[in-house]
Amino acid sequence: MDWNRFKNYYLSINKLNFSLDISRMNFNKSFFDYMEEDMQRAFSDMDQFEKGSIANPDENRMVGHYWLRNSSIAPNEEIKKAIDSNLKHIHDFAQKIHSGEIKSSSGPFKNMIIIGIGGSALGPQFVSQALFNPKRNRLTPYFFDNTDPDGFDLILNHLKNELDQTLVIIISKSGSTPETRNGMIEAEAVYGKAGLNFAKHAVAITGTNSQLDQNCKKQGWLDSFPLWDWVGGRTSELASVGLLPAALEGIDIDQMLKGARDMDEVTRSHNTKENPAALIALMWYHATNGKGAKDMVILPYKERLSLFSKYLQQLIMESLGKEKDLQGKIVHQGISVYGNKGSTDQHAYVQQLRDGINNFFVTFIEVLKDRETKSLDVDPGITSGDYLHAFLLGTREALSENNRESITITINEVTGYTVGALIALYERAVGFYASLININAYNQPGVEAGKKAAAATLSLQEKIVKFLEQNSDQSFDAFQIAEKINEIQKSEIVFKILDHLAANPDKPISKTIQTPFDKSTFKLQK
């Protein structure tokens, strides 16, 4: 790497203990001049969003996750007071749990099950792993982040001897999210079977007057916290969604908020070359030609940040993966994101990154501090941390030698402050990039389409079961059933539903396997 290019494209922000190196991205000297007008428009868009303009035109909503860490910039006094009041509420509730003022019938709470999906789980999971400290941790978190019965059983069986000392936090803005609702029903049933009052263990994070909010009030749950419509799920980690679990775990949420607030101040700058979020957005545009032409690989060389790629996967792909632009033109935008951690990845897919198809760019995340205490030598004068750092630099160099582009983000250590800063950095980079490519980063029509298709599948299952109940003395193959219920075009889905029903003991459907497979028959068991 040319030393002068490195100096020109290395941004160091001392007050954040943060630096960004874009020198290994192969843009030419005219790139910044070419993009400057578009970047200034993106700055202007972001300024207006922070002032409360409509950022999500599809749902006619403001987008205010920036206000969460600095309520003084909220567009009105009502929102400011709501943010400040909620933060105090979170601190007060966590203190009461930690002190034992709020406790279970058998003593202080030791654990918590967090029931949520998407941003309601990915953010809390990332933060919990990044900031876990066995000397400080108060409540141990477990997650229901799916509607997988086996997953429920694994956690509930693990906690069966401490169920009474396990808090349950249910997170859903609407209160009707199927995965979250199912997890709540399963947990409530297990608590009831154990002779425990679920309401005395339950906390809601939800929208005002949602189904979940009404249920919480009706049953007298321990407490509830708001989810405002101007905070999207994927940008909710610094709202109740992320702050309450973190505070209960014993994490310093004020430092997280401060890190995010300080990063916001830096990334409000309209000086493109001094704004790390703007530089990242521009590198995405350069690497992907503004059309998602390459994948983004996230490689943090730190165990604590191993879930960061999953967190960013949702933040970036759900925000940028859009069919239409703001004018309704078909554009099929997005950037695919994947990653794990270094140096594990060197023994997984770095071989392809180095020698295979060049359809990606990498973001390395470098953490300078190895551990809290002094490290021992594994070789003379060399520690395990030295090896990890050498693997990062070596992998980066090996990729560059073969014309594989990379960005490097450097932080001093993983703390609440730096985690908050990283969250804020990428939230704003996503917003800038969305402006550059002219899409709405704050809706998710594809997710809603999937939910509708799932609901239709469950309706189809009801039709299948009803037909078999009405013809319980006969066996049918999948196509015959599809034909009988007037769903021939969905014959494949009918077969898949029948296969699932027959595999589960709670469903009274039997399968007789035949060759070829499509002649297998299904029958209601009497």
Coordinates of C-alpha atoms in Angstrom, one line a residue:
M1 CA 0.0 0.0 0.0
D2 CA 1.3 3.4 -1.0
W3 CA 2.1 5.5 2.2
N4 CA 0.8 8.7 0.7
R5 CA -2.5 7.2 -0.3
F6 CA -2.9 5.7 3.2
K7 CA -2.3 9.2 4.7
N8 CA -4.7 10.8 2.4
Y9 CA -7.6 8.4 3.0
Y10 CA -7.1 7.6 6.7
L11 CA -9.5 9.5 9.0
S12 CA -8.7 9.6 12.7
I13 CA -11.2 11.0 15.2
N14 CA -9.3 11.2 18.5
K15 CA -12.3 12.1 20.7
L16 CA -14.0 8.9 19.6
N17 CA -10.9 6.8 19.7
F18 CA -12.0 5.8 16.2
S19 CA -10.4 5.7 12.8
L20 CA -11.4 4.8 9.3
D21 CA -9.1 3.6 6.5
I22 CA -10.6 3.6 3.0
S23 CA -7.2 3.7 1.2
R24 CA -7.6 0.1 0.0
M25 CA -10.8 0.9 -1.9
N26 CA -9.8 1.4 -5.5
F27 CA -11.6 4.6 -6.3
N28 CA -9.9 7.2 -8.5
K29 CA -8.9 10.8 -7.6
S30 CA -12.0 12.3 -9.3
F31 CA -14.5 10.1 -7.4
F32 CA -15.2 12.5 -4.5
D33 CA -15.6 15.5 -6.8
Y34 CA -18.0 13.4 -9.0
M35 CA -20.1 12.4 -6.0
E36 CA -20.0 15.6 -4.0
E37 CA -23.3 17.1 -5.2
D38 CA -25.1 13.9 -4.4
M39 CA -23.5 13.7 -1.0
Q40 CA -24.5 17.2 -0.2
R41 CA -28.1 16.3 -1.1
A42 CA -27.8 13.3 1.3
F43 CA -26.6 15.6 4.1
S44 CA -29.6 17.9 3.5
D45 CA -32.0 15.0 3.5
M46 CA -30.6 13.8 6.8
D47 CA -30.8 17.3 8.3
Q48 CA -34.5 17.4 7.4
F49 CA -35.1 13.9 8.8
E50 CA -33.6 14.9 12.2
K51 CA -35.8 18.0 12.2
G52 CA -38.9 15.8 11.9
S53 CA -39.7 15.7 8.2
I54 CA -41.4 12.6 6.8
A55 CA -38.6 10.1 6.1
N56 CA -40.9 7.1 5.4
P57 CA -43.4 8.4 2.9
D58 CA -45.0 5.0 2.4
E59 CA -46.3 5.1 6.0
N60 CA -46.2 8.9 6.4
R61 CA -43.8 8.6 9.4
M62 CA -41.0 10.5 10.8
V63 CA -37.8 8.5 11.6
G64 CA -36.4 9.6 14.9
H65 CA -33.8 7.1 16.2
Y66 CA -31.3 10.0 16.3
W67 CA -33.4 11.7 19.0
L68 CA -33.1 8.7 21.3
R69 CA -29.6 9.6 22.3
N70 CA -30.1 13.4 22.3
S71 CA -33.7 14.3 23.1
S72 CA -32.8 18.0 22.8
I73 CA -33.0 17.8 19.0
A74 CA -36.4 16.1 19.0
P75 CA -38.9 18.1 16.9
N76 CA -41.3 18.9 19.7
E77 CA -41.5 19.0 23.5
E78 CA -43.9 16.0 23.7
I79 CA -41.3 13.7 22.0
K80 CA -38.5 15.1 24.1
K81 CA -40.4 14.5 27.4
A82 CA -41.4 10.9 26.3
I83 CA -37.7 10.0 25.6
D84 CA -36.4 11.5 28.8
S85 CA -39.2 9.9 30.9
N86 CA -38.7 6.5 29.3
L87 CA -35.0 6.6 30.0
K88 CA -35.6 7.4 33.7
H89 CA -38.3 4.6 33.7
I90 CA -35.7 2.1 32.4
H91 CA -33.1 3.1 35.0
D92 CA -35.7 3.0 37.9
F93 CA -37.0 -0.4 36.9
A94 CA -33.6 -1.9 36.5
Q95 CA -32.6 -0.6 39.9
K96 CA -35.6 -2.1 41.5
I97 CA -34.9 -5.5 39.9
H98 CA -31.2 -5.3 40.9
S99 CA -32.0 -4.3 44.5
G100 CA -34.7 -6.9 45.0
E101 CA -37.5 -4.4 45.5
I102 CA -39.1 -6.2 42.6
K103 CA -38.6 -9.9 42.9
S104 CA -40.1 -13.3 42.4
S105 CA -41.8 -15.4 45.1
S106 CA -38.5 -17.3 45.6
G107 CA -36.1 -14.4 45.5
P108 CA -34.4 -11.9 43.2
F109 CA -34.5 -12.4 39.5
K110 CA -31.5 -14.1 38.0
N111 CA -32.4 -14.5 34.4
M112 CA -34.5 -13.0 31.6
I113 CA -36.0 -14.4 28.5
I114 CA -36.3 -11.8 25.8
I115 CA -39.0 -12.7 23.3
G116 CA -38.8 -10.8 20.0
I117 CA -38.0 -11.1 16.3
G118 CA -35.7 -9.2 13.9
G119 CA -34.5 -5.9 15.4
S120 CA -36.2 -6.8 18.7
A121 CA -33.7 -9.6 19.2
L122 CA -30.6 -9.0 16.9
G123 CA -29.7 -5.7 18.6
P124 CA -30.0 -7.0 22.2
Q125 CA -28.2 -10.2 21.3
F126 CA -25.3 -8.3 19.7
V127 CA -25.0 -5.9 22.6
S128 CA -25.2 -8.6 25.2
Q129 CA -22.4 -10.6 23.7
A130 CA -20.3 -7.5 23.0
L131 CA -20.5 -6.2 26.6
F132 CA -20.9 -9.3 28.7
N133 CA -18.9 -9.1 31.9
P134 CA -19.2 -11.9 34.4
K135 CA -18.1 -9.6 37.3
R136 CA -20.8 -7.1 36.5
N137 CA -23.7 -9.0 35.0
R138 CA -26.9 -9.0 37.0
L139 CA -29.4 -10.9 34.9
T140 CA -28.4 -13.6 32.3
P141 CA -30.3 -13.1 29.0
Y142 CA -31.8 -15.9 26.9
F143 CA -33.6 -15.3 23.6
F144 CA -36.8 -16.5 21.9
D145 CA -36.0 -15.1 18.5
N146 CA -38.0 -17.5 16.3
T147 CA -41.1 -19.5 16.4
D148 CA -39.2 -22.8 16.6
P149 CA -40.8 -25.1 19.3
D150 CA -37.5 -27.0 19.8
G151 CA -35.8 -23.7 20.4
F152 CA -38.4 -22.8 23.1
D153 CA -37.9 -26.2 24.7
L154 CA -34.1 -25.9 24.8
I155 CA -34.2 -22.7 26.8
L156 CA -37.2 -23.5 29.0
N157 CA -35.7 -26.9 30.0
H158 CA -32.4 -25.2 30.8
L159 CA -34.2 -22.7 33.1
K160 CA -36.7 -25.1 34.6
N161 CA -35.1 -25.0 38.1
E162 CA -34.9 -21.2 38.0
L163 CA -38.1 -20.4 36.2
D164 CA -39.5 -18.5 39.1
Q165 CA -36.4 -16.2 39.1
T166 CA -36.6 -15.6 35.3
L167 CA -38.1 -12.4 34.0
V168 CA -39.8 -12.5 30.6
I169 CA -39.6 -9.4 28.3
I170 CA -42.0 -9.5 25.3
I171 CA -41.2 -7.1 22.5
S172 CA -43.6 -6.3 19.7
K173 CA -44.7 -2.9 18.4
S174 CA -48.1 -4.1 17.2
G175 CA -48.4 -6.8 19.8
S176 CA -49.5 -9.2 17.1
T177 CA -46.2 -10.3 15.6
P178 CA -46.8 -14.1 15.2
E179 CA -43.3 -15.2 16.2
T180 CA -43.3 -13.1 19.4
R181 CA -46.9 -14.0 20.2
N182 CA -46.2 -17.7 19.8
G183 CA -43.1 -17.4 22.1
M184 CA -45.2 -15.6 24.7
I185 CA -48.0 -18.2 24.6
E186 CA -45.4 -21.1 25.0
A187 CA -43.7 -19.4 27.9
E188 CA -46.9 -18.5 29.6
A189 CA -48.0 -22.2 29.3
V190 CA -44.8 -23.4 30.9
Y191 CA -45.0 -20.9 33.8
G192 CA -48.6 -21.9 34.4
K193 CA -47.7 -25.6 34.4
A194 CA -45.1 -24.9 37.0
G195 CA -47.7 -23.2 39.2
L196 CA -46.3 -19.7 38.6
N197 CA -48.2 -16.5 37.9
F198 CA -46.9 -15.4 34.5
A199 CA -48.0 -11.8 35.0
K200 CA -45.6 -11.4 38.0
H201 CA -42.7 -12.3 35.7
A202 CA -43.8 -10.4 32.5
V203 CA -42.8 -7.1 31.0
A204 CA -44.0 -5.6 27.8
I205 CA -42.2 -3.3 25.3
T206 CA -44.9 -2.3 22.8
G207 CA -46.9 0.4 21.1
T208 CA -49.5 2.3 23.1
N209 CA -52.9 0.5 23.1
S210 CA -51.5 -2.4 21.0
Q211 CA -52.9 -5.9 21.7
L212 CA -49.9 -6.6 23.8
D213 CA -50.3 -3.3 25.8
Q214 CA -53.9 -4.1 26.5
N215 CA -53.1 -7.7 27.6
C216 CA -50.3 -6.4 29.8
K217 CA -52.7 -3.9 31.6
K218 CA -55.5 -6.4 31.8
Q219 CA -53.4 -9.1 33.5
G220 CA -51.4 -6.7 35.7
W221 CA -47.9 -7.4 34.4
L222 CA -44.9 -6.0 36.2
D223 CA -44.4 -3.1 33.9
S224 CA -44.5 -1.9 30.3
F225 CA -42.3 0.4 28.1
P226 CA -43.1 2.2 24.9
L227 CA -42.3 1.5 21.3
W228 CA -43.0 4.6 19.3
D229 CA -44.1 4.5 15.7
W230 CA -41.2 6.8 14.7
V231 CA -38.6 4.2 15.7
G232 CA -38.2 1.2 13.3
G233 CA -37.3 -2.2 14.6
R234 CA -33.9 -2.3 13.0
T235 CA -33.0 1.1 14.5
S236 CA -34.5 0.4 18.0
E237 CA -31.4 -0.8 19.9
L238 CA -31.1 2.5 21.6
A239 CA -34.8 2.6 22.4
S240 CA -36.6 0.5 25.1
V241 CA -35.9 -2.6 22.9
G242 CA -32.2 -2.6 23.6
L243 CA -31.8 -0.3 26.6
L244 CA -34.1 -2.2 29.0
P245 CA -32.4 -5.7 28.5
A246 CA -28.9 -4.0 28.6
A247 CA -29.7 -2.1 31.8
L248 CA -31.1 -5.3 33.4
E249 CA -28.0 -7.1 32.4
G250 CA -25.9 -4.4 34.2
I251 CA -24.6 -2.7 31.1
D252 CA -23.9 1.0 31.3
I253 CA -26.6 2.3 28.9
D254 CA -25.7 5.9 29.4
Q255 CA -22.3 5.2 27.9
M256 CA -23.9 3.5 24.9
L257 CA -26.1 6.6 24.4
K258 CA -23.1 8.9 24.8
G259 CA -21.1 7.0 22.2
A260 CA -24.0 7.2 19.8
R261 CA -24.5 10.9 20.5
D262 CA -20.9 11.7 20.0
M263 CA -20.8 9.8 16.7
D264 CA -23.9 11.6 15.6
E265 CA -22.2 14.9 16.2
V266 CA -19.3 13.9 14.0
T267 CA -21.4 12.4 11.3
R268 CA -23.6 15.6 11.0
S269 CA -20.6 17.3 9.4
H270 CA -21.2 18.4 5.8
N271 CA -17.5 18.0 5.1
T272 CA -17.5 14.7 3.3
K273 CA -13.9 13.8 3.9
E274 CA -14.2 14.3 7.7
N275 CA -17.5 12.4 8.0
P276 CA -17.0 8.7 8.5
A277 CA -20.6 7.7 7.8
A278 CA -20.5 9.7 4.5
L279 CA -17.2 8.0 3.6
I280 CA -18.6 4.6 4.3
A281 CA -21.7 5.3 2.3
L282 CA -19.6 6.5 -0.6
M283 CA -17.4 3.4 -0.5
W284 CA -20.5 1.3 -0.7
Y285 CA -21.6 3.2 -3.7
H286 CA -18.1 2.9 -5.3
A287 CA -17.8 -0.8 -4.6
T288 CA -21.3 -1.8 -5.8
N289 CA -21.6 0.8 -8.6
G290 CA -24.6 2.1 -6.6
K291 CA -26.5 -1.0 -7.7
G292 CA -25.6 -3.7 -5.2
A293 CA -23.1 -5.2 -7.7
K294 CA -20.9 -6.6 -4.9
D295 CA -21.5 -8.2 -1.5
M296 CA -20.4 -6.7 1.8
V297 CA -18.3 -8.9 4.1
I298 CA -18.1 -7.8 7.7
L299 CA -15.0 -9.2 9.5
P300 CA -14.5 -8.1 13.1
Y301 CA -11.3 -9.5 14.6
K302 CA -12.9 -9.7 18.1
E303 CA -14.9 -12.4 19.7
R304 CA -17.2 -9.8 21.3
L305 CA -18.2 -8.5 17.9
S306 CA -19.0 -11.8 16.3
L307 CA -22.7 -11.0 16.1
F308 CA -22.1 -7.6 14.6
S309 CA -22.4 -9.0 11.1
K310 CA -25.8 -10.4 11.8
Y311 CA -27.0 -7.1 13.3
L312 CA -25.7 -5.2 10.3
Q313 CA -27.2 -7.8 7.9
Q314 CA -30.7 -6.8 9.0
L315 CA -29.9 -3.1 9.4
I316 CA -28.5 -2.8 5.9
M317 CA -30.4 -5.4 3.9
E318 CA -33.8 -4.6 5.3
S319 CA -33.2 -0.9 4.8
L320 CA -31.6 -1.0 1.3
G321 CA -33.1 -4.0 -0.3
K322 CA -36.0 -2.3 -2.2
E323 CA -37.8 -3.0 -5.5
K324 CA -38.7 0.6 -6.2
D325 CA -37.1 4.0 -5.8
L326 CA -38.9 7.0 -4.2
Q327 CA -40.6 7.8 -7.6
G328 CA -42.0 4.3 -7.9
K329 CA -39.5 3.2 -10.6
I330 CA -38.4 -0.5 -10.5
V331 CA -34.7 -0.5 -9.4
H332 CA -34.2 -3.7 -7.4
Q333 CA -31.6 -2.1 -5.0
G334 CA -29.7 -3.6 -2.0
I335 CA -26.4 -4.9 -0.8
S336 CA -26.0 -8.5 0.4
V337 CA -24.2 -8.6 3.8
Y338 CA -22.5 -11.6 5.5
G339 CA -19.6 -12.3 7.9
N340 CA -18.5 -13.9 11.1
K341 CA -15.3 -13.1 12.9
G342 CA -11.6 -13.2 12.4
S343 CA -9.6 -15.3 12.5
T344 CA -12.2 -18.0 12.3
D345 CA -13.1 -16.8 8.7
Q346 CA -9.5 -17.5 7.6
H347 CA -10.4 -21.2 8.0
A348 CA -13.8 -20.8 6.4
Y349 CA -14.3 -18.6 3.3
V350 CA -11.3 -16.3 3.1
Q351 CA -9.9 -18.8 0.6
Q352 CA -12.6 -17.8 -1.8
L353 CA -12.3 -14.2 -1.0
R354 CA -8.6 -14.3 -1.9
D355 CA -8.7 -16.6 -5.0
G356 CA -12.3 -17.0 -6.1
I357 CA -14.8 -14.7 -7.7
N358 CA -14.2 -11.0 -7.0
N359 CA -17.8 -10.1 -6.1
F360 CA -17.4 -8.5 -2.7
F361 CA -15.6 -5.9 -0.6
V362 CA -14.6 -6.4 3.0
T363 CA -14.9 -4.2 6.1
F364 CA -12.3 -5.2 8.7
I365 CA -13.0 -4.1 12.3
E366 CA -9.8 -3.8 14.3
V367 CA -9.8 -3.7 18.1
L368 CA -6.5 -2.5 19.4
K369 CA -6.8 -3.7 23.0
D370 CA -6.5 -7.4 23.5
R371 CA -7.8 -7.9 27.0
E372 CA -8.0 -6.1 30.3
T373 CA -5.0 -7.8 31.9
K374 CA -1.5 -8.5 30.7
S375 CA -1.2 -11.3 28.2
L376 CA 1.3 -14.2 28.4
D377 CA 3.7 -15.0 25.7
V378 CA 2.8 -18.0 23.5
D379 CA 6.0 -17.5 21.6
P380 CA 9.0 -15.4 22.8
G381 CA 7.7 -11.8 22.9
I382 CA 4.5 -12.8 21.0
T383 CA 1.0 -13.1 22.6
S384 CA -2.3 -14.6 21.3
G385 CA -3.5 -11.0 20.7
D386 CA -0.4 -10.4 18.5
Y387 CA -1.3 -13.4 16.4
L388 CA -4.9 -12.2 16.0
H389 CA -3.7 -8.7 14.9
A390 CA -1.2 -10.3 12.5
F391 CA -4.0 -12.4 11.0
L392 CA -6.1 -9.3 10.4
L393 CA -3.2 -7.4 8.8
G394 CA -2.1 -10.4 6.9
T395 CA -5.5 -11.2 5.5
R396 CA -6.1 -7.6 4.5
E397 CA -2.7 -7.6 2.7
A398 CA -3.3 -10.9 1.0
L399 CA -6.7 -9.6 -0.3
S400 CA -5.2 -6.3 -1.5
E401 CA -2.4 -8.2 -3.4
N402 CA -5.2 -9.8 -5.5
N403 CA -7.1 -6.6 -6.1
R404 CA -9.8 -7.3 -3.4
E405 CA -11.0 -4.1 -1.8
S406 CA -11.4 -3.4 1.9
I407 CA -12.3 -0.8 4.5
T408 CA -10.8 -0.9 8.0
I409 CA -12.5 0.5 11.0
T410 CA -10.3 0.8 14.1
I411 CA -11.5 1.2 17.7
N412 CA -9.4 1.1 20.9
E413 CA -11.6 -1.4 22.8
V414 CA -15.1 -2.8 23.0
T415 CA -17.0 -0.8 25.5
G416 CA -20.6 0.5 25.8
Y417 CA -19.3 3.8 24.4
T418 CA -17.8 2.2 21.3
V419 CA -20.7 -0.1 20.7
G420 CA -23.1 2.9 20.8
A421 CA -20.8 4.7 18.4
L422 CA -20.7 1.8 15.9
I423 CA -24.5 1.5 16.0
A424 CA -24.9 5.2 15.3
L425 CA -22.2 5.1 12.6
Y426 CA -23.9 2.5 10.5
E427 CA -27.4 3.8 11.1
R428 CA -26.3 7.1 9.5
A429 CA -24.3 5.4 6.7
V430 CA -27.4 3.5 5.7
G431 CA -29.4 6.8 5.7
F432 CA -26.8 8.5 3.5
Y433 CA -26.6 5.6 1.1
A434 CA -30.4 5.4 0.7
S435 CA -30.3 9.1 -0.3
L436 CA -27.6 8.5 -2.8
I437 CA -29.6 5.7 -4.5
N438 CA -33.0 7.5 -4.0
I439 CA -34.8 4.8 -2.0
N440 CA -36.9 4.7 1.2
A441 CA -34.7 3.1 3.8
Y442 CA -37.4 2.9 6.5
N443 CA -40.1 0.7 5.1
Q444 CA -40.1 -3.1 4.5
P445 CA -42.8 -4.1 2.0
G446 CA -41.0 -7.4 1.3
V447 CA -41.3 -8.4 4.9
E448 CA -45.0 -7.7 4.9
A449 CA -45.4 -9.7 1.7
G450 CA -43.8 -12.7 3.5
K451 CA -46.1 -12.3 6.4
K452 CA -49.2 -12.3 4.1
A453 CA -47.9 -15.4 2.3
A454 CA -47.4 -17.2 5.6
A455 CA -51.0 -16.3 6.7
A456 CA -52.3 -17.7 3.4
T457 CA -50.3 -20.9 4.0
L458 CA -51.9 -21.3 7.4
S459 CA -55.3 -20.8 5.9
L460 CA -54.5 -23.5 3.3
Q461 CA -53.5 -25.8 6.1
E462 CA -56.9 -25.3 7.8
K463 CA -58.6 -26.3 4.5
I464 CA -56.5 -29.4 4.2
V465 CA -57.2 -30.6 7.7
K466 CA -60.9 -29.8 7.3
F467 CA -61.0 -31.9 4.1
L468 CA -59.3 -34.9 5.7
E469 CA -61.7 -34.6 8.7
Q470 CA -64.6 -34.7 6.3
N471 CA -63.2 -37.7 4.5
S472 CA -61.5 -39.6 7.4
D473 CA -62.2 -43.0 6.0
Q474 CA -60.0 -42.4 2.9
S475 CA -56.4 -41.8 2.0
F476 CA -55.3 -39.2 -0.6
D477 CA -52.1 -38.1 -2.2
A478 CA -51.2 -34.4 -2.2
F479 CA -52.4 -33.7 -5.7
Q480 CA -55.7 -35.3 -5.1
I481 CA -56.2 -33.2 -2.0
A482 CA -55.2 -30.0 -3.8
E483 CA -57.7 -30.9 -6.6
K484 CA -60.5 -31.6 -4.1
I485 CA -60.0 -28.2 -2.3
N486 CA -59.6 -26.3 -5.5
E487 CA -56.0 -25.4 -4.9
I488 CA -54.3 -27.3 -7.8
Q489 CA -51.9 -24.4 -8.5
K490 CA -50.7 -24.8 -4.9
S491 CA -50.1 -28.6 -5.1
E492 CA -46.5 -28.3 -4.1
I493 CA -47.4 -26.2 -1.0
V494 CA -50.1 -28.7 -0.2
F495 CA -47.5 -31.5 -0.3
K496 CA -45.2 -29.6 2.0
I497 CA -47.9 -28.9 4.5
L498 CA -49.0 -32.5 4.6
D499 CA -45.4 -33.7 5.1
H500 CA -45.1 -31.3 8.1
L501 CA -48.4 -32.3 9.6
A502 CA -47.6 -36.0 9.3
A503 CA -44.2 -35.6 11.1
N504 CA -45.6 -34.1 14.3
P505 CA -47.3 -36.1 17.0
D506 CA -49.8 -33.3 17.9
K507 CA -51.3 -33.6 14.4
P508 CA -53.6 -36.5 13.7
I509 CA -52.3 -37.0 10.1
S510 CA -50.6 -40.2 9.0
K511 CA -48.4 -40.7 5.9
T512 CA -48.0 -43.8 3.9
I513 CA -44.7 -43.5 1.9
Q514 CA -45.0 -44.6 -1.8
T515 CA -42.7 -44.5 -4.8
P516 CA -42.5 -42.1 -6.6
F517 CA -42.8 -39.7 -3.6
D518 CA -45.8 -37.8 -5.1
K519 CA -48.0 -41.0 -4.7
S520 CA -47.5 -41.0 -1.0
T521 CA -50.9 -40.9 0.7
F522 CA -52.2 -39.0 3.8
K523 CA -55.1 -39.9 6.1
L524 CA -56.7 -38.6 9.2
Q525 CA -55.9 -40.9 12.2
K526 CA -58.9 -41.8 14.2

